[in-house]
Amino acid sequence: MSDVWQIILLGAVLTYVTRFAGHVVLTRIERIPPRVEAALDAVPAAVLATIVAPVLVTGDWPERVVIVICAFLCLRLPVIATVAIGVALVALSRVMGL
């Protein structure tokens, strides 16, 4: 098995373990404090910002333009639709050689 597949499998196992552990911890808590719930609700946006911010600062212009377009789209569309449109636009710009 190549190193790439080992890394992918290890990443998948670690992701599953952390999600399972989070589920077990949250089921043992009867009531989630409001601050913890607010923090957990902010995690997806924080993860997306962590992924997008470096590209916005150091990326090429097509990626920057797509990020700005997706920033406006996320005001109207669900996050998953915005991410899918952004990925498609970046792929299209790379196919076109931009």
Coordinates of N, CA and C in Angstrom, one line a residue:
M1 N 0.9 -1.2 0.0 CA 0.0 0.0 0.0 C 0.9 1.2 0.0
S2 N 0.6 2.2 -0.9 CA 1.4 3.4 -1.0 C 1.2 4.3 0.2
D3 N 2.1 5.2 0.4 CA 2.0 6.2 1.5 C 0.8 7.0 1.4
V4 N 0.4 7.4 0.2 CA -0.8 8.2 0.1 C -2.0 7.5 0.6
W5 N -2.2 6.2 0.3 CA -3.4 5.5 0.8 C -3.3 5.3 2.3
Q6 N -2.1 5.1 2.8 CA -2.0 5.0 4.3 C -2.4 6.3 5.0
I7 N -2.0 7.4 4.4 CA -2.3 8.7 5.0 C -3.8 8.9 4.9
I8 N -4.4 8.6 3.7 CA -5.9 8.8 3.6 C -6.6 7.9 4.6
L9 N -6.2 6.6 4.7 CA -6.9 5.7 5.7 C -6.7 6.2 7.1
L10 N -5.5 6.7 7.4 CA -5.3 7.2 8.8 C -6.1 8.4 9.1
G11 N -6.2 9.3 8.1 CA -7.0 10.5 8.2 C -8.5 10.1 8.4
A12 N -9.0 9.1 7.7 CA -10.4 8.7 7.8 C -10.6 8.1 9.1
V13 N -9.7 7.2 9.6 CA -9.9 6.6 10.9 C -9.9 7.7 12.0
L14 N -8.9 8.6 12.0 CA -8.9 9.7 13.0 C -10.1 10.6 12.9
T15 N -10.6 10.9 11.8 CA -11.8 11.6 11.7 C -13.0 10.9 12.3
Y16 N -13.1 9.6 12.0 CA -14.2 8.8 12.6 C -14.1 8.8 14.1
V17 N -12.9 8.6 14.6 CA -12.7 8.5 16.1 C -13.0 9.8 16.7
T18 N -12.6 10.9 16.2 CA -12.9 12.2 16.8 C -14.4 12.5 16.8
R19 N -15.1 12.1 15.7 CA -16.5 12.4 15.6 C -17.3 11.4 16.6
F20 N -16.8 10.2 16.7 CA -17.5 9.3 17.6 C -17.3 9.7 19.0
A21 N -16.0 10.2 19.3 CA -15.7 10.6 20.7 C -16.6 11.9 21.0
G22 N -16.7 12.8 20.1 CA -17.6 13.9 20.3 C -19.0 13.6 20.6
H23 N -19.5 12.6 19.8 CA -20.9 12.1 20.0 C -21.0 11.5 21.4
V24 N -20.1 10.7 21.8 CA -20.1 10.1 23.2 C -20.1 11.1 24.3
V25 N -19.3 12.1 24.1 CA -19.2 13.2 25.1 C -20.5 14.0 25.2
L26 N -21.0 14.3 24.0 CA -22.2 15.1 24.0 C -23.5 14.3 24.5
T27 N -23.5 13.0 24.4 CA -24.6 12.2 24.9 C -24.5 12.1 26.4
R28 N -23.4 12.2 27.0 CA -23.3 12.1 28.4 C -23.7 13.4 29.1
I29 N -23.7 14.5 28.4 CA -24.1 15.8 28.9 C -25.6 15.9 28.7
E30 N -26.3 16.1 29.8 CA -27.8 16.2 29.7 C -28.2 17.5 28.9
R31 N -27.6 18.6 29.3 CA -28.0 19.8 28.7 C -26.8 20.6 28.3
I32 N -26.7 21.0 27.1 CA -25.5 21.7 26.6 C -25.6 23.1 27.0
P33 N -24.6 23.7 27.7 CA -24.7 25.1 28.1 C -24.8 26.0 26.8
P34 N -25.5 27.1 26.9 CA -25.7 27.9 25.7 C -24.4 28.4 25.0
R35 N -23.4 28.7 25.9 CA -22.2 29.2 25.3 C -21.5 28.1 24.5
V36 N -21.5 26.9 25.0 CA -20.9 25.7 24.3 C -21.7 25.5 23.0
E37 N -23.0 25.6 23.1 CA -23.8 25.4 21.8 C -23.5 26.4 20.8
A38 N -23.4 27.7 21.3 CA -23.0 28.8 20.3 C -21.6 28.5 19.7
A39 N -20.7 28.1 20.5 CA -19.3 27.8 20.0 C -19.4 26.7 19.0
L40 N -20.2 25.6 19.3 CA -20.3 24.5 18.3 C -21.0 24.9 17.0
D41 N -21.9 25.8 17.1 CA -22.6 26.3 15.9 C -21.6 27.2 15.1
A42 N -20.6 27.8 15.7 CA -19.7 28.6 15.0 C -18.5 27.8 14.3
V43 N -18.4 26.6 14.6 CA -17.3 25.8 14.1 C -17.3 25.7 12.6
P44 N -18.4 25.4 11.9 CA -18.3 25.3 10.5 C -17.8 26.5 9.8
A45 N -18.3 27.7 10.3 CA -17.9 28.9 9.7 C -16.4 29.2 9.9
A46 N -16.0 28.8 11.1 CA -14.5 29.0 11.5 C -13.6 28.1 10.6
V47 N -14.1 26.9 10.4 CA -13.3 26.0 9.5 C -13.2 26.5 8.1
L48 N -14.4 27.0 7.6 CA -14.4 27.5 6.2 C -13.5 28.8 6.1
A49 N -13.5 29.6 7.1 CA -12.7 30.8 7.1 C -11.2 30.4 7.2
T50 N -10.9 29.4 7.9 CA -9.5 28.9 8.0 C -9.0 28.4 6.7
I51 N -9.9 27.8 5.9 CA -9.5 27.2 4.6 C -9.4 28.3 3.6
V52 N -10.3 29.3 3.6 CA -10.4 30.3 2.6 C -9.5 31.5 2.7
A53 N -9.2 31.9 4.0 CA -8.4 33.1 4.2 C -7.0 33.0 3.6
P54 N -6.3 31.9 3.7 CA -4.9 31.9 3.1 C -5.0 32.0 1.6
V55 N -6.0 31.4 1.0 CA -6.2 31.5 -0.5 C -6.5 32.9 -0.9
L56 N -7.3 33.6 -0.1 CA -7.7 35.0 -0.4 C -6.5 35.9 -0.3
V57 N -5.6 35.6 0.6 CA -4.4 36.5 0.7 C -3.3 36.2 -0.3
T58 N -3.1 34.9 -0.5 CA -1.9 34.5 -1.3 C -2.3 33.8 -2.6
G59 N -3.6 33.6 -2.9 CA -4.0 32.9 -4.1 C -3.9 33.7 -5.3
D60 N -4.2 33.0 -6.4 CA -4.3 33.7 -7.7 C -5.6 34.5 -7.8
W61 N -5.7 35.3 -8.8 CA -6.9 36.2 -9.0 C -8.2 35.4 -9.2
P62 N -8.2 34.3 -10.1 CA -9.4 33.6 -10.2 C -10.0 33.1 -8.9
E63 N -9.1 32.5 -8.0 CA -9.6 32.0 -6.7 C -10.1 33.2 -5.9
R64 N -9.4 34.3 -5.9 CA -9.9 35.4 -5.1 C -11.3 35.9 -5.6
V65 N -11.4 36.0 -6.9 CA -12.7 36.5 -7.4 C -13.8 35.5 -7.0
V66 N -13.6 34.2 -7.1 CA -14.6 33.2 -6.8 C -14.9 33.3 -5.3
I67 N -13.9 33.5 -4.4 CA -14.2 33.7 -3.0 C -15.1 34.9 -2.8
V68 N -14.9 36.0 -3.4 CA -15.7 37.2 -3.3 C -17.2 36.8 -3.8
I69 N -17.2 36.2 -4.9 CA -18.6 35.8 -5.4 C -19.3 34.9 -4.4
C70 N -18.6 33.9 -3.9 CA -19.2 33.0 -2.9 C -19.5 33.7 -1.6
A71 N -18.8 34.7 -1.3 CA -19.2 35.5 -0.1 C -20.5 36.1 -0.2
F72 N -20.8 36.6 -1.4 CA -22.2 37.2 -1.7 C -23.2 36.1 -1.8
L73 N -22.8 35.0 -2.4 CA -23.8 33.9 -2.6 C -24.2 33.2 -1.3
C74 N -23.3 33.2 -0.3 CA -23.6 32.6 1.0 C -24.7 33.4 1.7
L75 N -24.9 34.6 1.3 CA -26.0 35.4 2.0 C -27.3 34.9 1.6
R76 N -27.4 34.2 0.4 CA -28.7 33.7 -0.1 C -28.9 32.2 -0.1
L77 N -27.7 31.5 -0.3 CA -27.8 30.1 -0.5 C -27.3 29.3 0.7
P78 N -27.6 28.0 0.8 CA -27.0 27.2 1.9 C -25.5 27.1 1.7
V79 N -24.8 26.8 2.8 CA -23.4 26.7 2.8 C -22.9 25.6 1.8
I80 N -23.6 24.5 1.7 CA -23.1 23.4 0.9 C -23.3 23.8 -0.6
A81 N -24.3 24.5 -0.9 CA -24.5 25.0 -2.3 C -23.4 26.0 -2.7
T82 N -23.1 26.9 -1.7 CA -22.1 27.9 -2.0 C -20.7 27.2 -2.2
V83 N -20.4 26.2 -1.4 CA -19.1 25.5 -1.5 C -19.1 24.8 -2.9
A84 N -20.2 24.1 -3.3 CA -20.2 23.4 -4.5 C -20.1 24.4 -5.7
I85 N -20.7 25.5 -5.7 CA -20.6 26.5 -6.7 C -19.2 27.0 -6.8
G86 N -18.6 27.3 -5.6 CA -17.2 27.8 -5.6 C -16.2 26.8 -6.1
V87 N -16.4 25.5 -5.8 CA -15.5 24.5 -6.3 C -15.6 24.4 -7.8
A88 N -16.9 24.4 -8.3 CA -17.1 24.3 -9.7 C -16.5 25.5 -10.5
L89 N -16.7 26.7 -9.9 CA -16.1 27.9 -10.6 C -14.6 27.9 -10.6
V90 N -13.9 27.4 -9.5 CA -12.5 27.3 -9.5 C -12.0 26.3 -10.5
A91 N -12.7 25.1 -10.5 CA -12.3 24.1 -11.5 C -12.5 24.6 -12.9
L92 N -13.6 25.3 -13.2 CA -13.8 25.9 -14.5 C -12.8 26.9 -14.9
S93 N -12.4 27.7 -14.0 CA -11.3 28.7 -14.3 C -10.0 28.0 -14.5
R94 N -9.7 26.9 -13.9 CA -8.5 26.2 -14.1 C -8.5 25.5 -15.5
V95 N -9.7 25.0 -15.8 CA -9.8 24.3 -17.1 C -9.6 25.3 -18.3
M96 N -10.1 26.5 -18.0 CA -10.0 27.6 -19.0 C -8.6 28.2 -19.0
G97 N -7.8 27.8 -18.1 CA -6.4 28.3 -18.1 C -6.2 29.7 -17.5
L98 N -7.2 30.1 -16.7 CA -7.1 31.4 -16.0 C -6.1 31.4 -14.9

